[in-house]
Amino acid sequence: MQLKNPKQLATLQKKYKAAEERFPKKVLICCGPGCLASGAQKISDKFKQVLKDKRIKGFSVEALKETGCHGFCEQGPLVIIEPDGTFYTRVKTKDVEEIIEMSVRKGETIDRLLYSPNGDGQRIQRYHDIDFYRHQDRIALANLGKISQCNIEEYIALGGYQALAKVISSMKPDQIIDEITESGLRGRGGAGFAAGRKWATCRKIESDVRYVICNGDEGDPGAFMDRAIMEGDPHAILEGMVIAAFAVGSSQGYIYVREEYPLAVVNLQKAIEQAEEMGLLGDNILGSDFSFKIRISRGAGAFVCGESSALMKSVAGEVGEPRAKYIRSVVKGLHDQPTVLNNVETLATVPVIINKGADWFKKIGTKKNTGTKAFSLVGKVRNTGLIEVAMGTTLRKIIYDIGGGIIDDRPFKAVQTGGPSGGCLPESQLDLPVDFDSLTEAGSMMGSGGMIVMDDKTCMVDVARYFLGFLVNESCGKCVPCREGLYQLHALTVRVCEGRATEADLEKMEKLSNQVIIGSLCGLGKSGPNPLLSTMKYFREEYLAHIRDKRCPAGVCRELITYEINDKCTGCMACIAVCATHAITGKKGEIHVLNQAKCTKCGACYAVCKHDSVVVS
Amino acid sequence: MVNLTINGKVVQAEEGEVLLSVIRREKIDVPALCHHEAVEAFGACRLCVVEITRQEWDGWCDYVTSCLYPASDGLIVNTHAAKVNDLRKTIVDLFLARHPKCPEIIELAAEYGVYSTTYQTVVDGDNCILCGLCTRICDRMGFHAISTVGRGHGKEVSPPLHKAPPDCTGCLACAQNCPTSFIEYSAAKGFLTIWDKKFELLKCSGCGKETITKVFAEHLCQERKIPFEYFQICDECHRKQLAATMGEITSWDREAAS
């Protein structure tokens, strides 16, 4: 059905809302990437199979929803019973029948499946009461975990496309741009450029053709915010893009998404078709004379293609190499035409700002960093998952209140923000408010929102080596400072890890880092040495321990450690079973012996020993 | 026209003209390895980096590649600022580490006082400096036969799938413009081989010398509407023929005049 005017959309919303309200009770199964990996699809299939031959008053299979990522990936697969928000964690297929009988039919709670924060038997029933959710503010991720993946009816029932209707029926392009500028929305992709200003610049340029591109090329290791939105709530992105296009006067848009996100590609494509069918996208949107089409452009997963100019080249079918941006891409972008490029999260936030107003949005966050930001909280933190907090929330609150602290109560060592281009911040920076400016000032960056927490078993030199290695492979290889400079920085860091470096090497690394920053062509090279510089700044003594004492304090760098078996050994033979080189010998019940000559320091014995008898020295 | 200052001297330039062209006009020596006037600027070697500032920037400076940065009114350029010299030295040092046997790089590094690299020499580092001139010139010729493939440190120039390129016509534009003569080709017994592809060479009907490849000649005939007979004799014989014809015209003129 093609909607001819905004009024028809309002009628349709009422109809869909009524349809939603037919079933007061709903079962939501999280089908985000984390839960899918731990078997959510099987659980959903089991639900459908069991419900097929069951009749339950006030419930049907229609009230079963496969939603986008709910966020608490650590506890997946998640099943939520609405309206009260009963939160079942680590659900298995064998629990399904019980959930249907007890919770759906009788309205009782299954204690066993509830979340237990400390593992001490105390259980929390509703997800709203769990610390992980309690401290969050959700705007971009608001619909995730609430509606079925790419279901336009549910999206409309929740008030979806109302912002678009408002824009088409009662706002002029300049008003939209003013509203976005007033809201202070900054690009969520990393650099934090004011979205309103970008749109205004694009609109002012005289051109027949303008493009709107959504950057879904999320490439940071450990980041999955954009993926979750693209998979779970694609219509929010489409709505944001249509509003952006209306504001800048564009008729063609692209979503650049990496092929490694197959579900995102499928769901976005489905969403585009659904929206086109309803007249919310395509020719004469909502009966107006405004037309806008969106095509999906699939990338091959090159990290550098997240950089605007490389992305645009890739969309145009060329090699994804950045160009110098002395003329910005908003002036001369895709096919040399003015182009607005916004991140997934930025675009998903736009409809909410239009609906609720800039003043409402400004109240969240800090003065120069308004609104919220989504992060993927990963690493050695208890509650890993997808979160969204108000800007200016401190790292401590994110890691300890939402994240629940470090696994096994080990000491916190560092948090890495901003992906490979970001930096590592130490404990002294834990009270740093998380926003674009504070993080940059501290030597890291916001990036797209990856947040990797590390404990005392992490070697910071090794971390720098890892990220530099990533960048050496992911640099496009066009300009010399990035291609050769990062390669040499990586080689020097490897020297430190292997205990072959001198203090003069440290100076050399610092100097070369600064040259790479000045000399590189694009943002990848210009921020590439950040992991090295920030770890050298905050963890210098660890570098010196590697250099002076030939010692890795965290016990990670292979060349500098030896594994030993002490007299706590119970002779359980577990380490003997995993040792690939047969370096460990011994009989059951007797203390085992490790032959250093045969040991490759793979760490398998260390990982498997339950008696703390394999030690690193 | 705009006025800008280069190394203290006020000079004029076309608005939007790139700095490197103004700098070269002023006979200031700024190195550049990936620049060629026939193709679009690339900004890969970073050697043409210069320091720029403006009165209103209040002492803040930026470092830009002059081959790409457009000239504008009031721009203050320093082609040999201390930081710029330092950066150039680092870049040639990095080049030397990657291409330790490349004569052009060794010579350039020596100009900057770098005689042996301070970095780790790349084992089996070849002489391809990845300036991208060959691929850009090939694109400009309209063939798109070769491209850079791969990413990062493993990037290289190659035909598709490392096999003889179907679109190559053996025009040799890539090899003849390679600043380090890295692209190899051989011509012998009526055949030219480049990128593992063998081409038949045309022979001059006049002197018997081998000229261009048959495929390239056919391409030019089709694209530029040149008759094939044109390629059947070499340039030298063309000149001789032309000289002879010109003589005929002159004599005809004389006859007409008398």
mmCIF file of C-alpha atoms in Angstrom, chain B:
data_model
loop_
_atom_site.group_PDB
_atom_site.id
_atom_site.type_symbol
_atom_site.label_atom_id
_atom_site.label_comp_id
_atom_site.label_asym_id
_atom_site.label_seq_id
_atom_site.Cartn_x
_atom_site.Cartn_y
_atom_site.Cartn_z
ATOM 1 C CA MET B 1 45.213 35.763 -9.779
ATOM 2 C CA VAL B 2 46.147 35.456 -6.127
ATOM 3 C CA ASN B 3 49.136 36.643 -4.164
ATOM 4 C CA LEU B 4 50.936 34.287 -1.831
ATOM 5 C CA THR B 5 54.286 34.233 -0.097
ATOM 6 C CA ILE B 6 56.751 31.454 -0.763
ATOM 7 C CA ASN B 7 59.898 31.429 1.373
ATOM 8 C CA GLY B 8 59.458 35.141 2.069
ATOM 9 C CA LYS B 9 58.895 36.178 -1.525
ATOM 10 C CA VAL B 10 55.509 37.367 -2.745
ATOM 11 C CA VAL B 11 54.512 35.513 -5.893
ATOM 12 C CA GLN B 12 51.459 35.357 -8.092
ATOM 13 C CA ALA B 13 49.489 32.270 -8.951
ATOM 14 C CA GLU B 14 46.249 31.260 -10.565
ATOM 15 C CA GLU B 15 43.510 30.715 -8.014
ATOM 16 C CA GLY B 16 43.335 26.986 -7.321
ATOM 17 C CA GLU B 17 46.665 26.229 -8.978
ATOM 18 C CA VAL B 18 48.521 23.635 -6.904
ATOM 19 C CA LEU B 19 51.427 24.882 -4.801
ATOM 20 C CA LEU B 20 53.979 22.548 -6.383
ATOM 21 C CA SER B 21 53.469 24.131 -9.787
ATOM 22 C CA VAL B 22 54.013 27.621 -8.316
ATOM 23 C CA ILE B 23 57.064 26.404 -6.377
ATOM 24 C CA ARG B 24 58.620 24.816 -9.478
ATOM 25 C CA ARG B 25 57.968 28.003 -11.453
ATOM 26 C CA GLU B 26 59.930 29.847 -8.812
ATOM 27 C CA LYS B 27 62.773 27.364 -9.388
ATOM 28 C CA ILE B 28 62.677 26.131 -5.808
ATOM 29 C CA ASP B 29 63.838 22.556 -5.441
ATOM 30 C CA VAL B 30 61.187 20.420 -3.790
ATOM 31 C CA PRO B 31 61.418 16.670 -4.342
ATOM 32 C CA ALA B 32 58.459 14.610 -5.558
ATOM 33 C CA LEU B 33 58.508 10.990 -6.654
ATOM 34 C CA CYS B 34 54.889 10.301 -7.470
ATOM 35 C CA HIS B 35 54.186 13.486 -9.427
ATOM 36 C CA HIS B 36 53.786 13.612 -13.200
ATOM 37 C CA GLU B 37 52.171 16.421 -15.128
ATOM 38 C CA ALA B 38 50.327 14.033 -17.419
ATOM 39 C CA VAL B 39 48.241 12.531 -14.627
ATOM 40 C CA GLU B 40 46.254 13.743 -11.649
ATOM 41 C CA ALA B 41 48.244 14.457 -8.501
ATOM 42 C CA PHE B 42 48.335 11.535 -6.084
ATOM 43 C CA GLY B 43 49.928 12.679 -2.832
ATOM 44 C CA ALA B 44 51.501 9.322 -2.021
ATOM 45 C CA CYS B 45 55.240 9.943 -1.595
ATOM 46 C CA ARG B 46 54.694 12.941 0.718
ATOM 47 C CA LEU B 47 58.110 14.368 -0.188
ATOM 48 C CA CYS B 48 56.648 17.577 -1.599
ATOM 49 C CA VAL B 49 55.263 18.430 1.843
ATOM 50 C CA VAL B 50 55.461 22.129 2.770
ATOM 51 C CA GLU B 51 54.580 24.201 5.801
ATOM 52 C CA ILE B 52 51.691 26.593 5.341
ATOM 53 C CA THR B 53 50.227 29.279 7.531
ATOM 54 C CA ARG B 54 48.234 32.500 7.306
ATOM 55 C CA GLN B 55 48.460 35.779 9.090
ATOM 56 C CA GLU B 56 45.135 35.109 10.813
ATOM 57 C CA TRP B 57 46.154 31.607 11.948
ATOM 58 C CA ASP B 58 48.118 33.229 14.744
ATOM 59 C CA GLY B 59 51.292 31.193 14.432
ATOM 60 C CA TRP B 60 49.539 27.868 13.840
ATOM 61 C CA CYS B 61 51.025 25.910 10.936
ATOM 62 C CA ASP B 62 49.832 23.022 8.843
ATOM 63 C CA TYR B 63 51.805 20.548 6.768
ATOM 64 C CA VAL B 64 50.374 19.764 3.361
ATOM 65 C CA THR B 65 51.482 18.078 0.162
ATOM 66 C CA SER B 66 52.156 20.851 -2.333
ATOM 67 C CA CYS B 67 51.206 18.675 -5.315
ATOM 68 C CA LEU B 68 47.581 18.792 -4.142
ATOM 69 C CA TYR B 69 47.128 21.928 -2.066
ATOM 70 C CA PRO B 70 45.490 24.770 -3.968
ATOM 71 C CA ALA B 71 47.043 28.261 -3.901
ATOM 72 C CA SER B 72 44.932 30.967 -2.314
ATOM 73 C CA ASP B 73 45.305 34.633 -1.458
ATOM 74 C CA GLY B 74 47.412 35.388 1.593
ATOM 75 C CA LEU B 75 48.857 31.918 1.990
ATOM 76 C CA ILE B 76 52.341 31.827 3.513
ATOM 77 C CA VAL B 77 54.404 28.852 2.354
ATOM 78 C CA ASN B 78 57.730 27.633 3.653
ATOM 79 C CA THR B 79 59.204 24.882 1.511
ATOM 80 C CA HIS B 80 62.193 24.198 3.743
ATOM 81 C CA ALA B 81 61.022 24.778 7.314
ATOM 82 C CA ALA B 82 62.884 22.777 9.948
ATOM 83 C CA LYS B 83 59.948 20.423 10.516
ATOM 84 C CA VAL B 84 59.518 19.938 6.784
ATOM 85 C CA ASN B 85 63.183 19.057 6.297
ATOM 86 C CA ASP B 86 62.932 16.667 9.212
ATOM 87 C CA LEU B 87 59.884 14.970 7.759
ATOM 88 C CA ARG B 88 61.481 14.666 4.313
ATOM 89 C CA LYS B 89 64.540 13.126 5.896
ATOM 90 C CA THR B 90 62.377 10.596 7.743
ATOM 91 C CA ILE B 91 60.541 9.748 4.544
ATOM 92 C CA VAL B 92 63.707 9.125 2.515
ATOM 93 C CA ASP B 93 65.007 7.108 5.458
ATOM 94 C CA LEU B 94 61.855 4.978 5.367
ATOM 95 C CA PHE B 95 62.197 4.643 1.596
ATOM 96 C CA LEU B 96 65.796 3.512 2.003
ATOM 97 C CA ALA B 97 64.774 0.880 4.536
ATOM 98 C CA ARG B 98 62.224 -0.539 2.102
ATOM 99 C CA HIS B 99 64.277 -0.232 -1.106
ATOM 100 C CA PRO B 100 67.897 -0.620 0.031
ATOM 101 C CA LYS B 101 69.177 -1.474 -3.446
ATOM 102 C CA CYS B 102 67.319 1.134 -5.459
ATOM 103 C CA PRO B 103 69.861 3.545 -7.032
ATOM 104 C CA GLU B 104 67.401 6.451 -7.308
ATOM 105 C CA ILE B 105 66.487 6.136 -3.621
ATOM 106 C CA ILE B 106 70.113 5.767 -2.526
ATOM 107 C CA GLU B 107 70.961 8.941 -4.422
ATOM 108 C CA LEU B 108 68.001 10.873 -3.014
ATOM 109 C CA ALA B 109 68.768 9.717 0.527
ATOM 110 C CA ALA B 110 72.367 10.842 0.173
ATOM 111 C CA GLU B 111 71.114 14.335 -0.697
ATOM 112 C CA TYR B 112 69.459 14.372 2.706
ATOM 113 C CA GLY B 113 72.512 13.036 4.446
ATOM 114 C CA VAL B 114 71.061 9.567 4.932
ATOM 115 C CA TYR B 115 73.695 7.034 3.918
ATOM 116 C CA SER B 116 72.323 4.023 5.715
ATOM 117 C CA THR B 117 68.830 3.651 7.056
ATOM 118 C CA THR B 118 68.165 4.087 10.761
ATOM 119 C CA TYR B 119 65.285 1.634 10.509
ATOM 120 C CA GLN B 120 65.025 -2.075 9.986
ATOM 121 C CA THR B 121 65.917 -2.928 6.401
ATOM 122 C CA VAL B 122 63.155 -4.808 4.694
ATOM 123 C CA VAL B 123 64.460 -8.171 3.557
ATOM 124 C CA ASP B 124 63.815 -8.729 -0.152
ATOM 125 C CA GLY B 125 62.667 -5.116 -0.525
ATOM 126 C CA ASP B 126 62.377 -4.523 -4.257
ATOM 127 C CA ASN B 127 62.731 -1.342 -6.280
ATOM 128 C CA CYS B 128 59.036 -0.596 -6.753
ATOM 129 C CA ILE B 129 58.412 2.522 -4.678
ATOM 130 C CA LEU B 130 54.622 2.263 -5.154
ATOM 131 C CA CYS B 131 54.367 5.783 -6.558
ATOM 132 C CA GLY B 132 51.452 4.550 -8.646
ATOM 133 C CA LEU B 133 52.653 6.387 -11.777
ATOM 134 C CA CYS B 134 52.430 3.244 -13.925
ATOM 135 C CA THR B 135 48.859 2.466 -12.911
ATOM 136 C CA ARG B 136 47.714 6.057 -13.218
ATOM 137 C CA ILE B 137 49.327 6.445 -16.622
ATOM 138 C CA CYS B 138 47.807 3.150 -17.745
ATOM 139 C CA ASP B 139 44.398 4.443 -16.624
ATOM 140 C CA ARG B 140 45.055 7.717 -18.436
ATOM 141 C CA MET B 141 45.910 5.798 -21.604
ATOM 142 C CA GLY B 142 42.491 4.212 -21.217
ATOM 143 C CA PHE B 143 43.658 0.618 -20.756
ATOM 144 C CA HIS B 144 43.300 -0.040 -16.997
ATOM 145 C CA ALA B 145 45.468 -3.100 -17.537
ATOM 146 C CA ILE B 146 47.364 -2.917 -14.255
ATOM 147 C CA SER B 147 46.489 -1.727 -10.786
ATOM 148 C CA THR B 148 47.820 -1.695 -7.282
ATOM 149 C CA VAL B 149 46.614 -4.789 -5.484
ATOM 150 C CA GLY B 150 46.519 -5.680 -1.824
ATOM 151 C CA ARG B 151 46.823 -3.346 1.117
ATOM 152 C CA GLY B 152 49.366 -2.029 3.547
ATOM 153 C CA HIS B 153 52.926 -3.213 3.418
ATOM 154 C CA GLY B 154 52.083 -6.028 1.017
ATOM 155 C CA LYS B 155 50.687 -3.730 -1.633
ATOM 156 C CA GLU B 156 52.060 -4.215 -5.132
ATOM 157 C CA VAL B 157 51.501 -3.284 -8.740
ATOM 158 C CA SER B 158 50.075 -6.146 -10.695
ATOM 159 C CA PRO B 159 47.811 -7.172 -13.552
ATOM 160 C CA PRO B 160 44.515 -8.796 -12.501
ATOM 161 C CA LEU B 161 45.068 -12.093 -10.658
ATOM 162 C CA HIS B 162 48.821 -11.851 -11.346
ATOM 163 C CA LYS B 163 48.251 -13.181 -14.841
ATOM 164 C CA ALA B 164 49.041 -11.704 -18.246
ATOM 165 C CA PRO B 165 46.723 -8.671 -18.406
ATOM 166 C CA PRO B 166 44.045 -9.034 -21.082
ATOM 167 C CA ASP B 167 43.733 -5.253 -21.522
ATOM 168 C CA CYS B 168 47.449 -4.536 -21.960
ATOM 169 C CA THR B 169 48.437 -3.442 -25.448
ATOM 170 C CA GLY B 170 52.162 -3.357 -24.776
ATOM 171 C CA CYS B 171 52.324 0.432 -25.188
ATOM 172 C CA LEU B 172 55.163 0.566 -22.630
ATOM 173 C CA ALA B 173 53.853 3.801 -21.056
ATOM 174 C CA CYS B 174 54.115 2.192 -17.621
ATOM 175 C CA ALA B 175 57.672 0.949 -18.025
ATOM 176 C CA GLN B 176 59.001 4.087 -19.653
ATOM 177 C CA ASN B 177 57.586 6.314 -16.909
ATOM 178 C CA CYS B 178 58.669 4.158 -13.988
ATOM 179 C CA PRO B 179 61.026 6.378 -12.005
ATOM 180 C CA THR B 180 63.072 3.399 -10.798
ATOM 181 C CA SER B 181 62.947 1.369 -14.024
ATOM 182 C CA PHE B 182 61.384 -1.468 -12.084
ATOM 183 C CA ILE B 183 58.935 -2.613 -14.737
ATOM 184 C CA GLU B 184 60.797 -5.045 -16.933
ATOM 185 C CA TYR B 185 60.210 -5.718 -20.594
ATOM 186 C CA SER B 186 62.176 -7.281 -23.390
ATOM 187 C CA ALA B 187 62.030 -6.986 -27.146
ATOM 188 C CA ALA B 188 63.609 -9.624 -29.314
ATOM 189 C CA LYS B 189 63.035 -11.379 -32.623
ATOM 190 C CA GLY B 190 59.902 -9.463 -33.512
ATOM 191 C CA PHE B 191 58.219 -9.887 -30.126
ATOM 192 C CA LEU B 192 57.835 -7.707 -27.058
ATOM 193 C CA THR B 193 57.218 -9.204 -23.643
ATOM 194 C CA ILE B 194 55.847 -7.188 -20.716
ATOM 195 C CA TRP B 195 53.740 -8.304 -17.739
ATOM 196 C CA ASP B 196 54.246 -11.892 -18.957
ATOM 197 C CA LYS B 197 52.352 -11.068 -22.115
ATOM 198 C CA LYS B 198 53.937 -11.541 -25.534
ATOM 199 C CA PHE B 199 53.152 -9.068 -28.320
ATOM 200 C CA GLU B 200 53.958 -9.149 -31.999
ATOM 201 C CA LEU B 201 55.980 -6.109 -33.039
ATOM 202 C CA LEU B 202 55.408 -4.268 -36.286
ATOM 203 C CA LYS B 203 58.358 -3.913 -38.631
ATOM 204 C CA CYS B 204 59.135 -0.767 -40.559
ATOM 205 C CA SER B 205 58.632 -1.437 -44.240
ATOM 206 C CA GLY B 206 61.339 1.080 -44.961
ATOM 207 C CA CYS B 207 64.283 0.169 -42.771
ATOM 208 C CA GLY B 208 63.085 -3.055 -41.149
ATOM 209 C CA LYS B 209 63.339 -1.675 -37.603
ATOM 210 C CA GLU B 210 60.888 -2.952 -35.014
ATOM 211 C CA THR B 211 58.351 -0.299 -33.977
ATOM 212 C CA ILE B 212 55.295 -0.579 -31.727
ATOM 213 C CA THR B 213 53.187 -3.635 -30.990
ATOM 214 C CA LYS B 214 50.546 -4.658 -33.466
ATOM 215 C CA VAL B 215 47.851 -4.564 -30.742
ATOM 216 C CA PHE B 216 48.744 -1.006 -29.757
ATOM 217 C CA ALA B 217 48.751 0.108 -33.396
ATOM 218 C CA GLU B 218 45.343 -1.445 -33.934
ATOM 219 C CA HIS B 219 44.071 0.273 -30.809
ATOM 220 C CA LEU B 220 45.300 3.644 -32.079
ATOM 221 C CA CYS B 221 43.753 3.018 -35.476
ATOM 222 C CA GLN B 222 40.404 2.349 -33.888
ATOM 223 C CA GLU B 223 40.420 4.973 -31.142
ATOM 224 C CA ARG B 224 42.229 7.829 -32.843
ATOM 225 C CA LYS B 225 41.124 7.105 -36.397
ATOM 226 C CA ILE B 226 44.671 6.836 -37.707
ATOM 227 C CA PRO B 227 45.070 4.747 -40.887
ATOM 228 C CA PHE B 228 46.988 1.516 -40.292
ATOM 229 C CA GLU B 229 49.470 2.372 -43.078
ATOM 230 C CA TYR B 230 50.808 5.087 -40.784
ATOM 231 C CA PHE B 231 52.276 2.442 -38.481
ATOM 232 C CA GLN B 232 53.868 0.424 -41.228
ATOM 233 C CA ILE B 233 56.930 2.633 -41.280
ATOM 234 C CA CYS B 234 58.973 3.900 -38.366
ATOM 235 C CA ASP B 235 59.212 7.499 -37.193
ATOM 236 C CA GLU B 236 62.599 7.976 -38.760
ATOM 237 C CA CYS B 237 61.398 6.797 -42.173
ATOM 238 C CA HIS B 238 58.328 9.004 -41.749
ATOM 239 C CA ARG B 239 60.567 11.993 -41.323
ATOM 240 C CA LYS B 240 62.618 11.048 -44.350
ATOM 241 C CA GLN B 241 59.486 10.570 -46.420
ATOM 242 C CA LEU B 242 58.073 13.857 -45.214
ATOM 243 C CA ALA B 243 61.266 15.653 -46.043
ATOM 244 C CA ALA B 244 61.131 14.162 -49.512
ATOM 245 C CA THR B 245 57.510 15.192 -50.011
ATOM 246 C CA MET B 246 58.194 18.662 -48.684
ATOM 247 C CA GLY B 247 60.925 18.889 -51.331
ATOM 248 C CA GLU B 248 58.339 17.997 -53.956
ATOM 249 C CA ILE B 249 55.991 20.664 -52.716
ATOM 250 C CA THR B 250 58.764 23.245 -52.769
ATOM 251 C CA SER B 251 59.700 22.312 -56.293
ATOM 252 C CA TRP B 252 56.065 22.414 -57.334
ATOM 253 C CA ASP B 253 55.852 25.886 -55.765
ATOM 254 C CA ARG B 254 58.867 26.982 -57.736
ATOM 255 C CA GLU B 255 57.328 25.705 -60.924
ATOM 256 C CA ALA B 256 54.091 27.509 -60.184
ATOM 257 C CA ALA B 257 55.940 30.709 -59.473
ATOM 258 C CA SER B 258 57.919 30.635 -62.666
#
